[in-house]
PDB file of C-alpha atoms in Angstrom:
ATOM      1  CA  UNK A   1       0.108   0.076   0.046  1.00 94.00           C
ATOM      2  CA  UNK A   2       1.254   3.426  -0.918  1.00 97.00           C
ATOM      3  CA  UNK A   3       1.373   6.121   1.942  1.00 98.00           C
ATOM      4  CA  UNK A   4       1.890   9.687   1.938  1.00 98.00           C
ATOM      5  CA  UNK A   5       2.666  11.006   5.399  1.00 98.00           C
ATOM      6  CA  UNK A   6       1.968  14.747   5.025  1.00 98.00           C
ATOM      7  CA  UNK A   7       2.135  18.033   6.932  1.00 97.00           C
ATOM      8  CA  UNK A   8       1.261  21.788   6.027  1.00 97.00           C
ATOM      9  CA  UNK A   9       2.038  25.059   7.561  1.00 97.00           C
ATOM     10  CA  UNK A  10      -0.165  28.150   6.898  1.00 97.00           C
ATOM     11  CA  UNK A  11      -0.647  31.913   7.348  1.00 98.00           C
ATOM     12  CA  UNK A  12      -3.280  30.993  10.103  1.00 97.00           C
ATOM     13  CA  UNK A  13      -5.804  28.658  11.305  1.00 96.00           C
ATOM     14  CA  UNK A  14      -8.852  29.245   9.396  1.00 96.00           C
ATOM     15  CA  UNK A  15      -9.073  29.012   5.116  1.00 97.00           C
ATOM     16  CA  UNK A  16     -12.679  30.584   5.463  1.00 95.00           C
ATOM     17  CA  UNK A  17     -11.074  33.889   6.775  1.00 96.00           C
ATOM     18  CA  UNK A  18      -8.613  34.033   3.673  1.00 96.00           C
ATOM     19  CA  UNK A  19      -5.650  32.112   5.326  1.00 97.00           C
ATOM     20  CA  UNK A  20      -3.269  30.181   3.035  1.00 98.00           C
ATOM     21  CA  UNK A  21      -0.669  27.256   2.684  1.00 98.00           C
ATOM     22  CA  UNK A  22       2.811  28.539   2.835  1.00 98.00           C
ATOM     23  CA  UNK A  23       4.581  25.034   3.182  1.00 97.00           C
ATOM     24  CA  UNK A  24       3.832  21.430   2.362  1.00 97.00           C
ATOM     25  CA  UNK A  25       5.943  18.530   3.296  1.00 97.00           C
ATOM     26  CA  UNK A  26       5.403  15.080   2.486  1.00 97.00           C
ATOM     27  CA  UNK A  27       7.093  11.459   2.743  1.00 97.00           C
ATOM     28  CA  UNK A  28       6.325   8.403   0.808  1.00 98.00           C
ATOM     29  CA  UNK A  29       5.869   4.923   2.189  1.00 97.00           C
ATOM     30  CA  UNK A  30       5.282   1.658   0.329  1.00 97.00           C
ATOM     31  CA  UNK A  31       4.260  -1.259   2.407  1.00 95.00           C
ATOM     32  CA  UNK A  32       5.522   0.590   5.436  1.00 95.00           C
ATOM     33  CA  UNK A  33       8.941   1.184   4.276  1.00 95.00           C
ATOM     34  CA  UNK A  34      10.213   4.490   3.317  1.00 96.00           C
ATOM     35  CA  UNK A  35      10.773   4.825  -0.603  1.00 96.00           C
ATOM     36  CA  UNK A  36      13.069   8.055  -0.032  1.00 95.00           C
ATOM     37  CA  UNK A  37      10.440   9.913  -2.487  1.00 97.00           C
ATOM     38  CA  UNK A  38       9.395  13.250  -0.555  1.00 97.00           C
ATOM     39  CA  UNK A  39       7.864  16.610  -1.568  1.00 97.00           C
ATOM     40  CA  UNK A  40       8.778  19.675  -0.155  1.00 97.00           C
ATOM     41  CA  UNK A  41       7.663  23.160  -1.253  1.00 97.00           C
ATOM     42  CA  UNK A  42       7.442  26.937   0.229  1.00 97.00           C
ATOM     43  CA  UNK A  43       4.462  28.574  -1.305  1.00 98.00           C
ATOM     44  CA  UNK A  44       3.966  32.481  -1.895  1.00 98.00           C
ATOM     45  CA  UNK A  45       0.355  32.997  -0.008  1.00 98.00           C
ATOM     46  CA  UNK A  46      -0.335  36.314  -1.394  1.00 97.00           C
ATOM     47  CA  UNK A  47      -1.163  37.680   1.803  1.00 97.00           C
ATOM     48  CA  UNK A  48       0.552  38.425   5.193  1.00 97.00           C
ATOM     49  CA  UNK A  49       1.387  35.482   7.581  1.00 97.00           C
ATOM     50  CA  UNK A  50       0.092  36.419  10.990  1.00 97.00           C
ATOM     51  CA  UNK A  51       2.444  37.052  13.944  1.00 96.00           C
ATOM     52  CA  UNK A  52       0.711  34.040  15.944  1.00 95.00           C
ATOM     53  CA  UNK A  53       1.566  31.503  12.970  1.00 96.00           C
ATOM     54  CA  UNK A  54       5.150  33.049  12.563  1.00 95.00           C
ATOM     55  CA  UNK A  55       5.867  32.064  16.433  1.00 93.00           C
ATOM     56  CA  UNK A  56       4.768  28.583  15.532  1.00 91.00           C
ATOM     57  CA  UNK A  57       6.746  27.667  12.302  1.00 93.00           C
ATOM     58  CA  UNK A  58       9.062  30.609  12.107  1.00 93.00           C
ATOM     59  CA  UNK A  59       8.299  31.362   8.289  1.00 95.00           C
ATOM     60  CA  UNK A  60       8.181  35.081   7.697  1.00 96.00           C
ATOM     61  CA  UNK A  61       6.502  36.825   4.989  1.00 97.00           C
ATOM     62  CA  UNK A  62      10.343  37.706   3.469  1.00 97.00           C
ATOM     63  CA  UNK A  63      10.980  33.895   3.524  1.00 96.00           C
ATOM     64  CA  UNK A  64       7.934  33.203   1.209  1.00 97.00           C
ATOM     65  CA  UNK A  65       8.110  36.425  -0.856  1.00 97.00           C
ATOM     66  CA  UNK A  66       9.904  34.616  -3.971  1.00 97.00           C
ATOM     67  CA  UNK A  67       8.221  31.090  -3.455  1.00 97.00           C
ATOM     68  CA  UNK A  68       5.927  30.010  -6.241  1.00 98.00           C
ATOM     69  CA  UNK A  69       2.393  30.661  -5.755  1.00 98.00           C
ATOM     70  CA  UNK A  70       0.020  27.589  -5.295  1.00 97.00           C
ATOM     71  CA  UNK A  71      -1.291  27.430  -8.657  1.00 96.00           C
ATOM     72  CA  UNK A  72       2.242  26.851 -10.057  1.00 97.00           C
ATOM     73  CA  UNK A  73       3.000  23.877  -7.866  1.00 97.00           C
ATOM     74  CA  UNK A  74      -0.668  22.181  -7.506  1.00 97.00           C
ATOM     75  CA  UNK A  75      -0.155  19.779 -10.376  1.00 96.00           C
ATOM     76  CA  UNK A  76       2.947  18.434  -9.291  1.00 97.00           C
ATOM     77  CA  UNK A  77       1.876  18.015  -5.766  1.00 97.00           C
ATOM     78  CA  UNK A  78      -1.603  16.557  -6.616  1.00 97.00           C
ATOM     79  CA  UNK A  79       0.324  13.909  -8.688  1.00 97.00           C
ATOM     80  CA  UNK A  80       2.306  12.994  -5.699  1.00 97.00           C
ATOM     81  CA  UNK A  81      -0.285  12.581  -3.533  1.00 97.00           C
ATOM     82  CA  UNK A  82      -3.197  11.273  -5.665  1.00 96.00           C
ATOM     83  CA  UNK A  83      -4.436   7.628  -4.875  1.00 96.00           C
ATOM     84  CA  UNK A  84      -2.319   7.300  -1.854  1.00 98.00           C
ATOM     85  CA  UNK A  85      -3.436   6.944   1.791  1.00 98.00           C
ATOM     86  CA  UNK A  86      -2.529  10.374   3.335  1.00 98.00           C
ATOM     87  CA  UNK A  87      -1.435   9.887   7.177  1.00 98.00           C
ATOM     88  CA  UNK A  88      -1.994  13.151   8.521  1.00 98.00           C
ATOM     89  CA  UNK A  89      -1.984  14.495  12.194  1.00 98.00           C
ATOM     90  CA  UNK A  90      -5.109  16.502  12.964  1.00 97.00           C
ATOM     91  CA  UNK A  91      -6.103  15.982   9.036  1.00 98.00           C
ATOM     92  CA  UNK A  92      -9.096  17.766   9.184  1.00 97.00           C
ATOM     93  CA  UNK A  93      -6.880  21.080   9.442  1.00 97.00           C
ATOM     94  CA  UNK A  94      -4.463  20.215   6.668  1.00 98.00           C
ATOM     95  CA  UNK A  95      -7.070  18.584   4.340  1.00 98.00           C
ATOM     96  CA  UNK A  96      -9.390  21.472   4.926  1.00 97.00           C
ATOM     97  CA  UNK A  97      -6.614  23.983   3.847  1.00 98.00           C
ATOM     98  CA  UNK A  98      -5.821  21.749   0.755  1.00 98.00           C
ATOM     99  CA  UNK A  99      -9.354  21.644  -0.418  1.00 97.00           C
ATOM    100  CA  UNK A 100      -9.652  25.311  -0.072  1.00 97.00           C
ATOM    101  CA  UNK A 101      -6.552  25.934  -2.297  1.00 97.00           C
ATOM    102  CA  UNK A 102      -7.663  23.173  -4.656  1.00 97.00           C
ATOM    103  CA  UNK A 103     -11.280  25.145  -5.043  1.00 96.00           C
ATOM    104  CA  UNK A 104     -10.151  28.465  -5.659  1.00 96.00           C
ATOM    105  CA  UNK A 105      -7.683  26.920  -8.199  1.00 96.00           C
ATOM    106  CA  UNK A 106     -10.053  25.171  -9.890  1.00 94.00           C
ATOM    107  CA  UNK A 107     -12.480  28.394 -10.090  1.00 93.00           C
ATOM    108  CA  UNK A 108      -9.702  30.397 -11.428  1.00 92.00           C
ATOM    109  CA  UNK A 109      -9.247  27.465 -14.180  1.00 91.00           C
ATOM    110  CA  UNK A 110     -12.690  27.341 -14.924  1.00 88.00           C
ATOM    111  CA  UNK A 111     -12.879  23.622 -14.325  1.00 81.00           C
ATOM    112  CA  UNK A 112     -12.847  21.031 -11.360  1.00 79.00           C
ATOM    113  CA  UNK A 113      -9.575  19.424 -12.351  1.00 84.00           C
ATOM    114  CA  UNK A 114      -8.225  18.479  -9.041  1.00 92.00           C
ATOM    115  CA  UNK A 115      -9.631  17.487  -5.559  1.00 88.00           C
ATOM    116  CA  UNK A 116     -11.396  17.337  -3.209  1.00 95.00           C
ATOM    117  CA  UNK A 117      -8.849  15.213  -1.366  1.00 97.00           C
ATOM    118  CA  UNK A 118     -11.230  12.796   0.142  1.00 95.00           C
ATOM    119  CA  UNK A 119     -12.607  11.792  -3.206  1.00 94.00           C
ATOM    120  CA  UNK A 120      -9.128  10.775  -4.464  1.00 96.00           C
ATOM    121  CA  UNK A 121      -7.161   9.568  -1.449  1.00 97.00           C
ATOM    122  CA  UNK A 122      -7.931   7.795   1.746  1.00 97.00           C
ATOM    123  CA  UNK A 123      -7.430   9.703   4.791  1.00 98.00           C
ATOM    124  CA  UNK A 124      -5.683   8.466   8.052  1.00 98.00           C
ATOM    125  CA  UNK A 125      -5.674  10.709  10.870  1.00 98.00           C
ATOM    126  CA  UNK A 126      -3.281   9.906  13.494  1.00 98.00           C
ATOM    127  CA  UNK A 127      -4.646  11.956  16.008  1.00 97.00           C
ATOM    128  CA  UNK A 128      -7.911  10.239  15.916  1.00 97.00           C
ATOM    129  CA  UNK A 129      -5.670   7.127  15.977  1.00 97.00           C
ATOM    130  CA  UNK A 130      -3.853   8.173  19.191  1.00 97.00           C
ATOM    131  CA  UNK A 131      -6.776   9.583  20.990  1.00 97.00           C
ATOM    132  CA  UNK A 132      -8.317   5.929  20.594  1.00 96.00           C
ATOM    133  CA  UNK A 133      -5.202   4.268  21.664  1.00 94.00           C
ATOM    134  CA  UNK A 134      -4.288   6.549  24.652  1.00 95.00           C
ATOM    135  CA  UNK A 135      -7.650   8.170  25.570  1.00 96.00           C
ATOM    136  CA  UNK A 136      -7.370  11.073  28.005  1.00 95.00           C
ATOM    137  CA  UNK A 137      -3.732  11.595  27.557  1.00 96.00           C
ATOM    138  CA  UNK A 138      -2.158  14.418  25.619  1.00 96.00           C
ATOM    139  CA  UNK A 139      -1.662  13.323  21.959  1.00 96.00           C
ATOM    140  CA  UNK A 140       0.147  16.160  20.469  1.00 95.00           C
ATOM    141  CA  UNK A 141       3.066  14.926  18.002  1.00 93.00           C
ATOM    142  CA  UNK A 142       5.684  16.174  20.743  1.00 92.00           C
ATOM    143  CA  UNK A 143       3.815  14.062  23.339  1.00 95.00           C
ATOM    144  CA  UNK A 144       3.506  11.141  20.966  1.00 95.00           C
ATOM    145  CA  UNK A 145       7.479  11.376  20.376  1.00 93.00           C
ATOM    146  CA  UNK A 146       7.955  11.071  23.951  1.00 93.00           C
ATOM    147  CA  UNK A 147       5.767   8.306  24.644  1.00 94.00           C
ATOM    148  CA  UNK A 148       7.105   6.182  21.985  1.00 93.00           C
ATOM    149  CA  UNK A 149      10.805   7.168  22.501  1.00 92.00           C
ATOM    150  CA  UNK A 150      11.427   8.787  19.111  1.00 91.00           C
ATOM    151  CA  UNK A 151      14.007  11.588  18.831  1.00 86.00           C
ATOM    152  CA  UNK A 152      12.630  14.924  17.988  1.00 82.00           C
ATOM    153  CA  UNK A 153      15.117  17.232  19.619  1.00 74.00           C
ATOM    154  CA  UNK A 154      15.911  18.733  16.627  1.00 68.00           C
ATOM    155  CA  UNK A 155      12.516  20.054  16.393  1.00 60.00           C
ATOM    156  CA  UNK A 156      12.583  23.636  18.025  1.00 54.00           C
ATOM    157  CA  UNK A 157       9.914  24.941  15.400  1.00 63.00           C
ATOM    158  CA  UNK A 158       7.172  23.351  13.081  1.00 75.00           C
ATOM    159  CA  UNK A 159       8.319  22.752   9.622  1.00 86.00           C
ATOM    160  CA  UNK A 160       6.124  20.653   7.341  1.00 92.00           C
ATOM    161  CA  UNK A 161       8.651  18.234   5.728  1.00 93.00           C
ATOM    162  CA  UNK A 162      10.534  17.723   9.345  1.00 92.00           C
ATOM    163  CA  UNK A 163       7.058  16.958  11.176  1.00 94.00           C
ATOM    164  CA  UNK A 164       5.918  14.715   8.094  1.00 96.00           C
ATOM    165  CA  UNK A 165       9.180  12.678   8.821  1.00 95.00           C
ATOM    166  CA  UNK A 166       8.684  12.547  12.763  1.00 94.00           C
ATOM    167  CA  UNK A 167       5.023  11.743  12.186  1.00 96.00           C
ATOM    168  CA  UNK A 168       5.959   8.891   9.909  1.00 96.00           C
ATOM    169  CA  UNK A 169       8.116   7.619  12.649  1.00 95.00           C
ATOM    170  CA  UNK A 170       5.289   7.869  15.614  1.00 96.00           C
ATOM    171  CA  UNK A 171       2.628   6.299  13.083  1.00 97.00           C
ATOM    172  CA  UNK A 172       4.897   3.098  12.339  1.00 96.00           C
ATOM    173  CA  UNK A 173       5.592   2.930  16.289  1.00 94.00           C
ATOM    174  CA  UNK A 174       1.824   3.356  16.895  1.00 94.00           C
ATOM    175  CA  UNK A 175       0.611   0.857  14.343  1.00 93.00           C
ATOM    176  CA  UNK A 176       3.268  -1.830  15.270  1.00 88.00           C
ATOM    177  CA  UNK A 177       6.746  -0.860  13.728  1.00 62.00           C
ATOM    178  CA  UNK A 178       8.406  -1.149  10.540  1.00 53.00           C
ATOM    179  CA  UNK A 179       9.921  -3.844   8.744  1.00 45.00           C
ATOM    180  CA  UNK A 180      12.894  -2.281   6.818  1.00 44.00           C
ATOM    181  CA  UNK A 181      14.102   1.274   6.476  1.00 50.00           C
ATOM    182  CA  UNK A 182      13.750   1.659   2.617  1.00 51.00           C
ATOM    183  CA  UNK A 183      12.673  -0.142  -0.478  1.00 51.00           C
ATOM    184  CA  UNK A 184      16.475   0.051  -1.652  1.00 48.00           C
ATOM    185  CA  UNK A 185      16.597  -2.709  -4.654  1.00 42.00           C
ATOM    186  CA  UNK A 186      20.269  -3.496  -3.199  1.00 43.00           C
ATOM    187  CA  UNK A 187      18.984  -4.145   0.125  1.00 41.00           C
ATOM    188  CA  UNK A 188      15.970  -5.836  -0.377  1.00 41.00           C
ATOM    189  CA  UNK A 189      15.858  -9.852  -0.320  1.00 39.00           C
ATOM    190  CA  UNK A 190      16.640 -11.746  -3.777  1.00 39.00           C
ATOM    191  CA  UNK A 191      13.341 -13.435  -5.144  1.00 36.00           C
ATOM    192  CA  UNK A 192      12.670 -15.545  -7.662  1.00 35.00           C
ATOM    193  CA  UNK A 193      10.900 -15.122 -10.990  1.00 41.00           C
ATOM    194  CA  UNK A 194       7.835 -16.348  -9.202  1.00 39.00           C
ATOM    195  CA  UNK A 195       8.225 -13.905  -6.654  1.00 39.00           C
ATOM    196  CA  UNK A 196       9.074 -16.258  -3.755  1.00 40.00           C
ATOM    197  CA  UNK A 197      11.623 -15.521  -1.226  1.00 40.00           C
ATOM    198  CA  UNK A 198      14.792 -17.332  -2.006  1.00 45.00           C
ATOM    199  CA  UNK A 199      16.031 -20.139   0.612  1.00 53.00           C
ATOM    200  CA  UNK A 200      18.141 -19.238   3.246  1.00 55.00           C
ATOM    201  CA  UNK A 201      20.103 -22.376   4.377  1.00 61.00           C
ATOM    202  CA  UNK A 202      21.114 -22.455   8.161  1.00 61.00           C
ATOM    203  CA  UNK A 203      24.875 -23.235   8.768  1.00 68.00           C
ATOM    204  CA  UNK A 204      24.830 -26.708  10.117  1.00 70.00           C
ATOM    205  CA  UNK A 205      27.806 -26.063  12.535  1.00 71.00           C
ATOM    206  CA  UNK A 206      25.732 -23.431  14.613  1.00 68.00           C
ATOM    207  CA  UNK A 207      25.073 -24.554  18.239  1.00 76.00           C
ATOM    208  CA  UNK A 208      22.035 -26.624  18.990  1.00 72.00           C
ATOM    209  CA  UNK A 209      19.014 -24.903  20.508  1.00 70.00           C
ATOM    210  CA  UNK A 210      18.229 -25.765  24.081  1.00 75.00           C
ATOM    211  CA  UNK A 211      15.033 -27.836  24.911  1.00 76.00           C
ATOM    212  CA  UNK A 212      13.437 -26.794  27.923  1.00 84.00           C
ATOM    213  CA  UNK A 213      11.217 -29.627  29.124  1.00 86.00           C
ATOM    214  CA  UNK A 214       8.600 -28.484  31.823  1.00 87.00           C
ATOM    215  CA  UNK A 215       8.191 -30.002  35.291  1.00 89.00           C
ATOM    216  CA  UNK A 216       5.375 -32.182  36.660  1.00 89.00           C
ATOM    217  CA  UNK A 217       4.201 -29.224  38.356  1.00 88.00           C
ATOM    218  CA  UNK A 218       4.392 -26.853  35.553  1.00 87.00           C
ATOM    219  CA  UNK A 219       2.250 -29.319  33.319  1.00 89.00           C
ATOM    220  CA  UNK A 220      -0.414 -29.536  35.942  1.00 88.00           C
ATOM    221  CA  UNK A 221      -0.583 -25.933  36.120  1.00 87.00           C
ATOM    222  CA  UNK A 222      -1.074 -25.855  32.230  1.00 87.00           C
ATOM    223  CA  UNK A 223      -3.825 -28.485  32.609  1.00 88.00           C
ATOM    224  CA  UNK A 224      -5.789 -26.187  35.205  1.00 85.00           C
ATOM    225  CA  UNK A 225      -5.314 -23.059  32.867  1.00 83.00           C
ATOM    226  CA  UNK A 226      -6.420 -25.147  29.852  1.00 82.00           C
ATOM    227  CA  UNK A 227      -9.681 -26.069  32.053  1.00 80.00           C
ATOM    228  CA  UNK A 228     -10.223 -22.441  32.741  1.00 77.00           C
ATOM    229  CA  UNK A 229     -10.151 -21.588  29.332  1.00 78.00           C
ATOM    230  CA  UNK A 230     -12.690 -24.292  28.213  1.00 77.00           C
ATOM    231  CA  UNK A 231     -14.829 -23.352  31.162  1.00 72.00           C
ATOM    232  CA  UNK A 232     -14.915 -19.880  30.199  1.00 65.00           C
ATOM    233  CA  UNK A 233     -14.827 -19.840  26.207  1.00 66.00           C
ATOM    234  CA  UNK A 234     -16.421 -23.250  25.525  1.00 67.00           C
ATOM    235  CA  UNK A 235     -13.346 -24.496  23.207  1.00 69.00           C
ATOM    236  CA  UNK A 236      -9.533 -24.172  23.462  1.00 73.00           C
ATOM    237  CA  UNK A 237      -7.194 -23.870  20.716  1.00 69.00           C
ATOM    238  CA  UNK A 238      -4.642 -25.802  22.324  1.00 73.00           C
ATOM    239  CA  UNK A 239      -6.817 -29.068  22.086  1.00 75.00           C
ATOM    240  CA  UNK A 240      -7.016 -28.268  18.330  1.00 67.00           C
ATOM    241  CA  UNK A 241      -3.452 -27.916  17.825  1.00 68.00           C
ATOM    242  CA  UNK A 242      -2.826 -31.041  20.120  1.00 68.00           C
ATOM    243  CA  UNK A 243      -5.187 -33.284  17.972  1.00 67.00           C
ATOM    244  CA  UNK A 244      -3.349 -32.136  15.018  1.00 61.00           C
ATOM    245  CA  UNK A 245      -0.005 -33.135  16.645  1.00 55.00           C
ATOM    246  CA  UNK A 246      -1.273 -36.610  17.503  1.00 54.00           C
ATOM    247  CA  UNK A 247      -2.373 -35.683  21.055  1.00 46.00           C
ATOM    248  CA  UNK A 248       0.976 -34.733  22.468  1.00 43.00           C
ATOM    249  CA  UNK A 249       1.182 -31.570  24.193  1.00 44.00           C
ATOM    250  CA  UNK A 250       4.849 -31.132  24.848  1.00 42.00           C
ATOM    251  CA  UNK A 251       7.239 -31.782  21.639  1.00 38.00           C
TER     252      UNK A 251
END
């Protein structure tokens, strides 16, 4: 599955009040692995950035004065995200701004070429995910970094690409980890033409694994536990597995 972890920075908090995007950062993952592809763009919003917003992300009017307007970068950005699952923290905020920009662009072009986001991408809100997993706790990006032991010491101010990279690590930690760092073909496991993973033979001289045999007391305690499971659930998976193995419970 292709996922785009995305973050934005803006001139203020509400597009209905005329606020605009000034930065977009996005990181691509495929099957929970970073591909190395990113999207990062500063945008000239054609309006002043509020002082409170500058205090959050540090992006000044002078910084974006010579950057392209959204109309110029829209098609490239849309190509990068279209069809992917978007992973966003507090998704309603970012998607609301993106849809607002796309709507204004479509009106200027006189045709609905791009958007809305939810019609072309699945959206996964990591803030909702975090609240479901950690109800009653702080679930800001900084709080989640601390909870999942993710280094964000270099995050002094908000920045779209940096926050997207950090969010990707948080998302992977919240949902069970990551199987590999990248899709580097040179590091990937060799596969056959049929797509099956090649056989890796173990070294015959490797040390033998120790076999720990349970004591009589441990076996008795095990039977008591199985009886409790049967009484509460009406069935026990261990019985099915034991039957498949010929009735022996210790191998």
